[in-house]
Amino acid sequence: MNISSDVLTTLYAQGTAVAFVLGLMLLSVYIRKRERPDSKIFFVMCVDCIIMCVFLSINVLMRYRDFPGARLITLISMTASELTIVMFLLTWLNFVDYMIYGSNDHILRHIKAYSVPVFVEAGLYLINLFTNLVFKFGIVFTVNDDLIYRRCPGFFVTKLIEIAYAVATIAMIVRFRKRTKAPVFIKISPFMIPLVLGSVVSIVSDYSAHSLGIAVGLIMLHFSMMDGFCYVDERYGCYNRAYLSYVGNFAKKKGISGGTGIVFEVEDKLKEFSDILRDEKPANADVVYMGDGRFIMISGTQRKSSVEMLIELITEACEENSIRFRSTYGIREKDEASKAFLERLLAGLK
Amino acid sequence: MNFSDRNMASFFVDGATVLIVIGMIIHTTIYRKRNRLADRVFFEMLIIDICMAVFDALVAVANGRTFKGAEFMNLSCMALLYISQAIFGLLVLVYLLGKNIPDEKKVRKLIPILCLPDLAIMLMYLIGIPNGYFIAVDENNRYFYSKLYALPVAILCAYGLAAFVMAFIYRRRKDTTRYMPVWLYLIPVIAMLVVPYAFKGISLSAIGVAIMVAYMHIGEMNQAFFEEVR
């Protein structure tokens, strides 16, 4: 089979992308277990990336081919590959949403708004496929009988939609970072830099490198997220003690003073209690398991009334599940060291 | 620059490799703080992979071109590329030993012995390449392999085989099976070495190694997923 260099290189790029993503899916405990909602969304992103590679490979394999049905295959494959790209961006937006708000309900509340641009783009592509097949002209792109691809005005609309998704996720992360003082383990650069580089290479050269950019982005995103998972207690899904020293150093580095801590002590049903804490906690608070049935909820400085109301909410949820607990809380003073504050909190429980 | 198509493709693949590995270096900083032998070796593997990609790209620049010094550049970069591969083979073995043998002192004692085949390969390339024993260039400055090329490759394969044997020996260790499916690490490297022979011309060894180290790091992170960082 005589394959030209641009086709071969693009195929290698797709193969490399599949190797990266498949390796991630097979090797990563986080993705393989799929116990957490974010790992399920990550898994969907990986599957989407592999499907994208398949269609991009078909696109490139159809270059310079001349047989009956080649145009039809090219049109369908190009439509499908573009749809996988926008689907990927929608999944990425949901992923960022979950990583920031940590709530399925939040995603469900916004999924309709998030999905509207996808439906618009899918509609455009389906109309484009129809007009290409019936009238031999396109609104997004067109492929003539010699399989020469040409962009149409609608193409820029679809790209604007895709850029809007990328900008929306960046805005979501930046806004959250500004609002909260807690460390955020999801970072923009590990994912966006390879994605943008892959897109730039695809635009300026004959090589299609979108999927390679996305695959590398997924790997880098996984790496940066796993840095955060070092601090997660797998049994109860909340942070472990190491997170407390990390957050202490983080606050010192950023010059953050003050804060609120609530300590809880339970004897049994630790998993259920942990779930309740994570459900009831405010968005800017973190739950840490200290061992020996003790949990601590840390957040920025709050009013006493807010803390008491929160404890009341937790008490109500625990009564429904017949869980008994003891609790105490404290507000960190400006000059108080994080270690001294923690000791003060734990002493209050005795 | 007047590249042939295949050399341009190699250049593109090597550029992508360098970017991917730099990203990995940035993201693995947290693990190097643990000061474990395997973590330090992993960092060295990443650096060696960048070297491999750079030498491979330089070979792509010089191969088939006849500017002044192109022949020297082609052969010397080729020698450095294969020496980098040999060092990488050694590092993989040390990494696996570091992961499987809890006593780091024992591993350190083994390193000088493991270095011997590597030194042999280095000497072979440094002496052999200028004399055309392993790789030579034709009148158009296009490289080709000589018959003796199989010798250093055989030594390099011995490192891979040793890694397989180690995977087999330690297969029953619970944490080994959970974190380190070694056979899976070796697949991308072997595939990327074999696939170019089917089409000829585009070197994929550096990107194959990048995929391999990415797999290794995912295994490493699985471990971090379960253990507490203090």
XYZ file of C-alpha atoms in Angstrom:
580
model
C 0.000 0.000 0.000
C 1.529 3.299 -1.078
C 0.981 5.773 1.762
C 2.163 9.373 1.500
C 4.213 10.905 4.284
C 1.486 13.263 5.599
C -0.980 10.375 5.813
C 1.576 8.159 7.534
C 2.558 10.811 10.072
C -1.084 11.563 10.872
C -1.722 7.852 11.350
C 1.259 7.656 13.699
C -0.098 10.668 15.607
C -3.492 8.930 15.963
C -1.780 5.663 16.981
C 0.272 7.503 19.595
C -2.864 9.223 20.908
C -4.684 5.881 21.189
C -1.628 4.333 22.909
C -1.585 7.148 25.467
C -5.308 7.045 26.209
C -5.656 3.261 26.141
C -2.698 2.983 28.527
C -4.362 5.497 30.817
C -7.641 3.561 30.770
C -5.963 0.208 31.402
C -3.386 1.269 33.958
C -4.943 4.018 36.046
C -6.727 2.733 39.139
C -8.660 5.998 39.250
C -10.190 5.432 35.797
C -10.387 1.634 35.947
C -12.402 1.599 39.177
C -14.767 4.387 38.115
C -16.109 4.746 41.659
C -16.178 8.519 41.668
C -18.406 10.577 39.325
C -15.367 12.526 38.067
C -13.569 9.286 37.150
C -16.672 8.209 35.191
C -16.638 11.492 33.254
C -12.875 11.115 32.708
C -13.515 7.625 31.313
C -16.084 9.079 28.869
C -13.501 11.671 27.759
C -10.982 8.862 27.107
C -13.502 6.841 25.077
C -14.472 9.960 23.110
C -10.795 10.630 22.342
C -10.314 7.094 20.992
C -13.433 7.382 18.780
C -12.098 10.727 17.553
C -8.786 9.052 16.615
C -10.637 6.372 14.648
C -12.594 8.928 12.597
C -9.551 11.166 12.079
C -7.648 8.100 10.827
C -10.470 7.316 8.382
C -10.431 10.969 7.225
C -6.738 10.863 6.495
C -6.855 7.408 4.916
C -9.446 8.691 2.446
C -7.055 11.381 1.191
C -6.032 10.820 -2.453
C -8.408 7.811 -2.749
C -10.648 7.308 -5.735
C -13.325 4.624 -5.516
C -17.145 4.617 -5.502
C -18.462 5.748 -2.128
C -15.192 7.454 -1.117
C -16.940 10.854 -0.943
C -19.767 9.464 1.196
C -17.334 7.824 3.616
C -15.286 11.044 3.804
C -18.365 13.162 4.514
C -19.711 10.857 7.214
C -16.314 10.398 8.824
C -15.553 14.143 8.834
C -18.964 14.924 10.338
C -18.494 12.261 13.004
C -14.959 13.425 13.888
C -16.139 17.044 14.290
C -19.019 15.886 16.486
C -16.661 13.881 18.705
C -14.587 17.049 19.202
C -17.555 19.123 20.399
C -18.853 16.208 22.506
C -15.438 16.014 24.099
C -15.559 19.708 24.975
C -19.004 19.284 26.554
C -17.722 16.360 28.664
C -14.669 18.428 29.642
C -16.966 21.240 30.809
C -18.968 18.772 32.938
C -15.735 17.371 34.330
C -14.478 20.811 35.372
C -17.908 21.564 36.847
C -17.772 18.420 38.998
C -14.167 19.012 40.042
C -15.062 22.514 41.206
C -18.507 22.105 42.753
C -18.228 18.389 43.613
C -21.927 17.877 43.022
C -23.940 15.811 40.561
C -26.949 18.035 41.249
C -25.014 21.086 40.067
C -24.237 19.360 36.761
C -27.845 18.205 36.353
C -29.089 21.751 36.976
C -26.831 23.156 34.257
C -26.622 20.299 31.752
C -29.365 21.762 29.518
C -27.596 25.097 29.223
C -24.259 23.356 28.681
C -25.701 21.138 25.932
C -27.470 23.790 23.814
C -24.340 24.732 21.777
C -23.687 21.020 21.109
C -27.190 20.621 19.675
C -26.696 23.751 17.544
C -23.411 22.416 16.205
C -24.777 18.891 15.684
C -27.730 20.410 13.779
C -25.374 22.415 11.579
C -23.282 19.340 10.784
C -26.298 17.166 10.020
C -27.772 19.821 7.698
C -24.305 20.133 6.144
C -24.170 16.371 5.555
C -27.617 16.415 3.970
C -26.882 19.397 1.663
C -23.532 17.881 0.660
C -25.123 14.562 -0.246
C -28.218 15.951 -2.006
C -27.193 19.350 -3.430
C -23.386 18.980 -3.390
C -22.833 22.167 -1.404
C -22.173 22.666 2.271
C -22.805 25.195 5.010
C -19.923 24.107 7.274
C -17.588 22.337 4.856
C -17.832 20.726 1.473
C -16.043 17.843 -0.201
C -16.156 17.705 -3.978
C -15.981 14.624 -6.234
C -12.148 14.785 -6.214
C -12.361 14.606 -2.401
C -10.996 18.133 -2.057
C -12.091 19.655 1.258
C -13.198 23.291 1.431
C -14.440 25.313 4.396
C -17.735 27.239 4.248
C -18.949 30.191 6.416
C -20.651 27.854 8.935
C -17.241 26.407 9.780
C -16.332 29.532 11.729
C -19.593 29.315 13.700
C -18.724 25.759 14.796
C -15.193 26.796 15.754
C -16.588 29.727 17.741
C -18.806 27.285 19.651
C -15.780 25.102 20.421
C -13.711 28.093 21.525
C -16.655 29.222 23.707
C -16.574 25.855 25.526
C -12.835 26.185 26.146
C -13.239 29.772 27.384
C -16.187 28.760 29.618
C -14.099 26.111 31.402
C -11.168 28.490 31.857
C -13.541 31.166 33.218
C -15.107 28.621 35.586
C -11.728 27.625 37.044
C -10.421 31.214 37.279
C -13.646 32.430 38.945
C -13.508 29.598 41.476
C -9.849 30.305 42.235
C -10.632 33.932 42.896
C -13.564 33.052 45.149
C -11.954 30.364 47.280
C -8.716 30.446 49.199
C -8.335 26.663 49.306
C -5.810 24.914 47.019
C -7.284 23.810 43.670
C -5.747 20.681 42.173
C -7.396 20.982 38.777
C -5.206 23.167 36.603
C -5.902 24.741 33.228
C -2.455 24.622 31.646
C -1.791 20.844 31.679
C -4.843 20.262 29.521
C -5.087 23.438 27.461
C -1.433 23.795 26.339
C -1.237 20.408 24.511
C -4.764 20.931 23.150
C -3.861 24.346 21.693
C -0.509 23.058 20.343
C -2.264 20.115 18.654
C -4.791 22.487 17.077
C -2.066 24.892 15.896
C -0.081 22.032 14.297
C -3.265 20.850 12.559
C -3.943 24.345 11.179
C -0.412 25.178 9.976
C 0.571 21.756 8.607
C -0.892 18.783 6.736
C -0.744 16.671 9.902
C -3.931 16.218 11.921
C -2.814 16.448 15.549
C -6.022 17.450 17.417
C -6.442 14.057 19.004
C -2.760 13.781 19.945
C -3.053 17.161 21.672
C -6.179 15.984 23.498
C -4.565 12.650 24.472
C -1.480 14.371 25.869
C -3.777 16.870 27.590
C -5.672 13.993 29.228
C -2.427 12.406 30.426
C -1.171 15.714 31.841
C -4.547 16.427 33.434
C -4.478 12.984 35.043
C -0.964 13.663 36.362
C -1.951 17.010 37.875
C -5.127 15.571 39.396
C -3.312 12.628 40.914
C -1.107 15.091 42.790
C -4.301 15.987 44.625
C -5.378 12.372 45.080
C -2.210 11.716 47.108
C -4.152 13.521 49.819
C -7.385 11.569 49.484
C -8.336 8.879 52.004
C -9.712 6.174 49.733
C -11.932 4.532 52.368
C -14.004 7.608 53.136
C -13.484 9.759 50.020
C -12.275 12.754 52.004
C -8.775 14.162 52.516
C -6.180 12.452 54.718
C -3.977 13.962 57.438
C -1.207 14.802 54.960
C -3.600 17.325 53.409
C -3.664 19.322 56.642
C 0.086 19.931 56.546
C -0.159 20.667 52.811
C -2.926 23.202 53.338
C -1.003 24.707 56.284
C 2.048 25.249 54.054
C -0.201 26.551 51.280
C -1.803 29.135 53.598
C 1.621 30.190 54.894
C 2.954 30.601 51.355
C -0.059 32.616 50.215
C -0.180 34.671 53.433
C -3.704 33.473 54.274
C -4.666 33.916 57.907
C -7.813 33.017 59.827
C -10.160 30.121 59.079
C -12.715 27.904 60.758
C -12.418 24.296 61.881
C -15.116 21.884 63.081
C -14.055 18.581 64.647
C -16.425 15.593 64.674
C -16.011 12.287 66.491
C -18.092 9.225 65.604
C -17.879 5.648 66.805
C -19.406 3.731 63.903
C -20.861 4.243 60.388
C -17.789 6.262 59.425
C -18.417 5.952 55.686
C -22.016 7.174 56.006
C -20.911 10.030 58.252
C -18.205 11.029 55.775
C -20.797 11.078 52.967
C -23.067 13.324 55.053
C -20.207 15.736 55.778
C -19.298 15.940 52.110
C -22.922 16.504 51.113
C -23.566 19.210 53.686
C -20.272 21.076 53.570
C -20.144 24.565 52.013
C -18.428 24.800 48.589
C -15.264 26.370 50.030
C -14.829 23.821 52.851
C -12.778 20.596 52.929
C -13.312 17.448 55.008
C -10.274 15.649 56.430
C -10.247 12.234 58.139
C -7.873 12.370 61.098
C -8.067 8.702 62.101
C -9.692 7.174 65.246
C -13.173 8.192 64.055
C -12.323 11.903 63.945
C -13.157 14.169 61.042
C -12.297 17.823 60.676
C -14.026 20.290 58.376
C -11.865 23.294 57.493
C -12.930 26.418 55.645
C -12.321 30.150 55.438
C -13.385 32.317 58.380
C -17.140 31.989 59.012
C -19.584 33.572 61.436
C -20.476 31.583 64.576
C -24.138 31.495 63.516
C -23.209 29.950 60.143
C -21.100 27.261 61.818
C -23.868 26.433 64.282
C -26.399 26.242 61.473
C -24.131 23.866 59.581
C -23.732 21.616 62.646
C -27.517 21.646 62.997
C -27.943 20.521 59.384
C -25.414 17.715 59.906
C -27.181 16.677 63.125
C -30.516 16.412 61.296
C -28.982 14.297 58.506
C -27.279 12.057 61.089
C -30.496 11.552 63.058
C -32.144 10.216 59.903
C -29.310 7.678 59.619
C -29.123 6.968 63.396
C -25.553 8.239 63.641
C -24.332 9.691 66.910
C -21.448 12.134 66.994
C -19.723 14.704 69.166
C -18.468 17.976 67.773
C -16.668 21.177 68.601
C -15.560 24.134 66.542
C -13.102 26.977 66.639
C -12.176 30.082 64.671
C -8.494 30.543 63.975
C -6.985 33.775 65.181
C -4.902 35.888 62.838
C -1.472 35.082 64.264
C -2.253 31.511 65.331
C -0.112 28.782 63.726
C -2.105 26.064 61.940
C -0.607 23.346 64.184
C -1.536 25.241 67.377
C -5.051 25.809 66.014
C -5.453 22.095 65.308
C -4.279 21.162 68.802
C -6.721 23.675 70.293
C -9.566 22.178 68.279
C -8.771 18.603 69.284
C -8.389 19.602 72.927
C -11.897 21.078 72.782
C -13.315 17.641 72.026
C -12.017 16.087 75.283
C 14.915 24.168 5.260
C 14.766 21.621 2.503
C 13.520 18.499 4.270
C 12.431 15.291 2.639
C 8.882 14.309 3.649
C 9.988 11.472 5.917
C 12.620 13.537 7.687
C 10.079 16.308 8.266
C 7.702 13.744 9.786
C 10.483 12.456 12.078
C 11.223 16.016 13.104
C 7.530 16.570 13.928
C 7.312 13.358 15.983
C 10.509 14.220 17.897
C 9.266 17.757 18.622
C 6.027 16.341 20.018
C 8.048 13.908 22.158
C 10.164 16.683 23.683
C 7.048 18.690 24.583
C 5.318 15.664 26.124
C 8.369 14.731 28.213
C 8.907 18.327 29.402
C 5.280 18.282 30.565
C 5.969 15.056 32.436
C 9.084 16.506 34.078
C 7.005 19.405 35.384
C 4.250 17.123 36.676
C 6.520 14.637 38.397
C 8.310 17.186 40.593
C 6.221 16.181 43.634
C 7.450 12.559 43.413
C 11.133 13.490 43.226
C 10.772 15.124 46.649
C 10.430 11.617 48.129
C 14.127 11.090 47.398
C 13.683 7.446 46.414
C 16.066 5.740 44.000
C 13.270 4.803 41.575
C 12.021 8.407 41.465
C 15.470 9.778 40.682
C 16.010 7.122 38.003
C 12.619 7.983 36.529
C 13.702 11.621 36.201
C 16.914 10.492 34.464
C 14.844 8.377 32.082
C 12.857 11.467 31.109
C 16.040 13.452 30.471
C 17.474 10.602 28.374
C 14.261 10.463 26.361
C 14.614 14.170 25.565
C 18.222 13.486 24.475
C 16.992 10.650 22.250
C 14.387 12.894 20.629
C 16.925 15.700 20.079
C 19.564 13.380 18.542
C 16.898 11.733 16.420
C 15.755 15.150 15.153
C 19.370 16.093 14.363
C 19.769 12.855 12.417
C 16.592 13.818 10.532
C 18.178 17.205 9.718
C 21.455 15.735 8.478
C 20.308 12.480 6.862
C 20.269 12.631 3.064
C 21.726 16.151 2.961
C 25.176 17.112 1.810
C 26.019 20.384 3.550
C 29.459 20.785 5.088
C 29.801 18.505 8.116
C 26.512 16.703 7.403
C 28.209 13.291 7.333
C 29.941 13.874 10.675
C 26.693 15.226 12.155
C 24.718 12.263 10.861
C 27.128 9.655 12.231
C 27.912 11.349 15.548
C 24.245 12.021 16.317
C 23.478 8.442 15.353
C 26.150 7.229 17.797
C 24.798 9.475 20.550
C 21.234 8.333 19.831
C 22.130 4.662 20.214
C 24.235 5.358 23.299
C 21.223 7.160 24.797
C 19.097 4.110 24.027
C 21.638 1.888 25.798
C 21.642 4.171 28.858
C 17.845 4.118 28.818
C 17.871 0.295 28.804
C 20.091 0.335 31.886
C 17.902 2.905 33.636
C 14.755 0.832 33.035
C 16.416 -2.134 34.675
C 17.616 -0.069 37.662
C 14.133 1.459 37.986
C 12.489 -1.957 38.076
C 15.057 -3.217 40.596
C 14.444 -0.129 42.707
C 10.691 -0.792 42.643
C 10.930 -4.518 43.366
C 13.807 -4.766 45.855
C 12.957 -2.860 49.037
C 16.606 -2.497 50.111
C 18.052 0.362 48.022
C 21.606 -0.443 49.151
C 21.423 -3.823 47.443
C 20.308 -2.173 44.217
C 23.116 0.371 44.401
C 25.621 -2.464 44.728
C 24.212 -4.077 41.587
C 24.430 -0.925 39.453
C 28.187 -1.164 38.563
C 27.678 -4.725 37.317
C 24.647 -3.713 35.283
C 26.647 -0.869 33.749
C 29.180 -3.217 32.134
C 27.089 -4.191 29.072
C 26.236 -0.516 28.680
C 29.902 0.439 28.659
C 30.513 -2.264 26.059
C 27.799 -0.778 23.834
C 29.220 2.736 24.251
C 32.701 1.594 23.298
C 31.345 -0.336 20.335
C 29.519 2.701 18.969
C 32.299 5.176 19.673
C 34.889 2.991 17.953
C 32.645 1.314 15.423
C 30.565 4.129 13.986
C 33.421 6.290 12.614
C 34.809 3.125 11.041
C 31.469 2.030 9.599
C 31.252 -1.236 11.551
C 27.669 -0.758 12.701
C 26.158 2.140 10.784
C 27.562 3.793 7.690
C 26.455 6.435 5.201
C 26.280 6.194 1.395
C 27.406 8.853 -1.115
C 24.136 10.794 -0.518
C 24.753 10.831 3.239
C 21.900 8.396 3.870
C 22.627 6.019 6.725
C 22.340 2.227 6.483
C 23.000 -0.566 8.975
C 26.032 -2.845 8.660
C 25.946 -6.546 9.559
C 27.634 -6.023 12.940
C 24.769 -3.750 13.984
C 23.044 -6.794 15.465
C 25.720 -7.007 18.189
C 24.979 -3.848 20.217
C 21.256 -4.346 19.541
C 21.496 -7.842 21.040
C 23.037 -6.376 24.213
C 20.302 -3.753 24.356
C 17.661 -6.478 23.945
C 19.289 -8.311 26.871
C 18.255 -5.402 29.105
C 14.668 -5.746 27.866
C 14.777 -9.475 28.440
C 16.116 -8.940 31.965
C 13.143 -6.630 32.616
C 10.756 -9.352 31.397
C 12.454 -11.947 33.590
C 12.183 -9.643 36.572
C 8.482 -9.105 35.871
C 8.073 -12.887 35.834
C 10.022 -13.431 39.070
C 8.112 -10.772 40.969
C 4.728 -11.545 39.403
C 3.282 -12.950 42.632
C 3.980 -9.878 44.707
C 0.635 -8.244 45.394
C 1.780 -4.658 44.977
C 3.787 -5.555 41.862
C 0.736 -6.829 40.037
C -1.290 -3.875 41.202
C 1.151 -1.151 40.276
C 3.578 -2.554 37.752
C 2.431 -4.613 34.786
C 5.938 -4.486 33.278
C 4.917 -6.300 30.106
C 2.530 -3.438 29.388
C 5.330 -0.898 29.733
C 7.430 -2.659 27.137
C 4.704 -2.947 24.494
C 4.875 0.694 23.252
C 8.664 0.607 22.942
C 8.652 -2.691 21.058
C 5.739 -1.565 18.862
C 7.387 1.747 18.062
C 10.633 -0.028 17.155
C 8.879 -2.595 14.952
C 6.198 -0.435 13.249
C 8.660 1.872 11.377
C 10.248 -1.175 9.729
C 6.909 -1.792 8.025
C 6.904 1.666 6.417
C 10.594 2.699 6.738
C 11.979 6.129 7.410
C 10.106 7.668 10.332
C 11.812 7.058 13.663
C 9.369 6.475 16.499
C 11.682 5.191 19.223
C 11.644 8.426 21.234
C 7.830 8.724 21.225
C 7.590 4.998 22.089
C 9.782 5.646 25.096
C 7.645 8.686 26.018
C 4.538 6.473 26.032
C 6.391 3.903 28.122
C 7.452 6.421 30.768
C 3.901 7.805 30.822
C 2.627 4.274 31.555
C 5.280 3.890 34.257
C 4.213 7.122 35.874
C 0.550 6.108 35.826
C 1.622 2.946 37.697
C 3.538 5.137 40.119
C 0.481 7.312 40.693
C -1.665 4.253 41.359
C 0.669 3.548 44.241
C 0.430 7.170 45.411
C -3.358 6.762 45.231
C -3.174 4.274 48.101
C -0.247 5.452 50.198
C -0.129 8.442 52.463
C 2.347 11.226 51.662
C 3.968 12.588 54.807
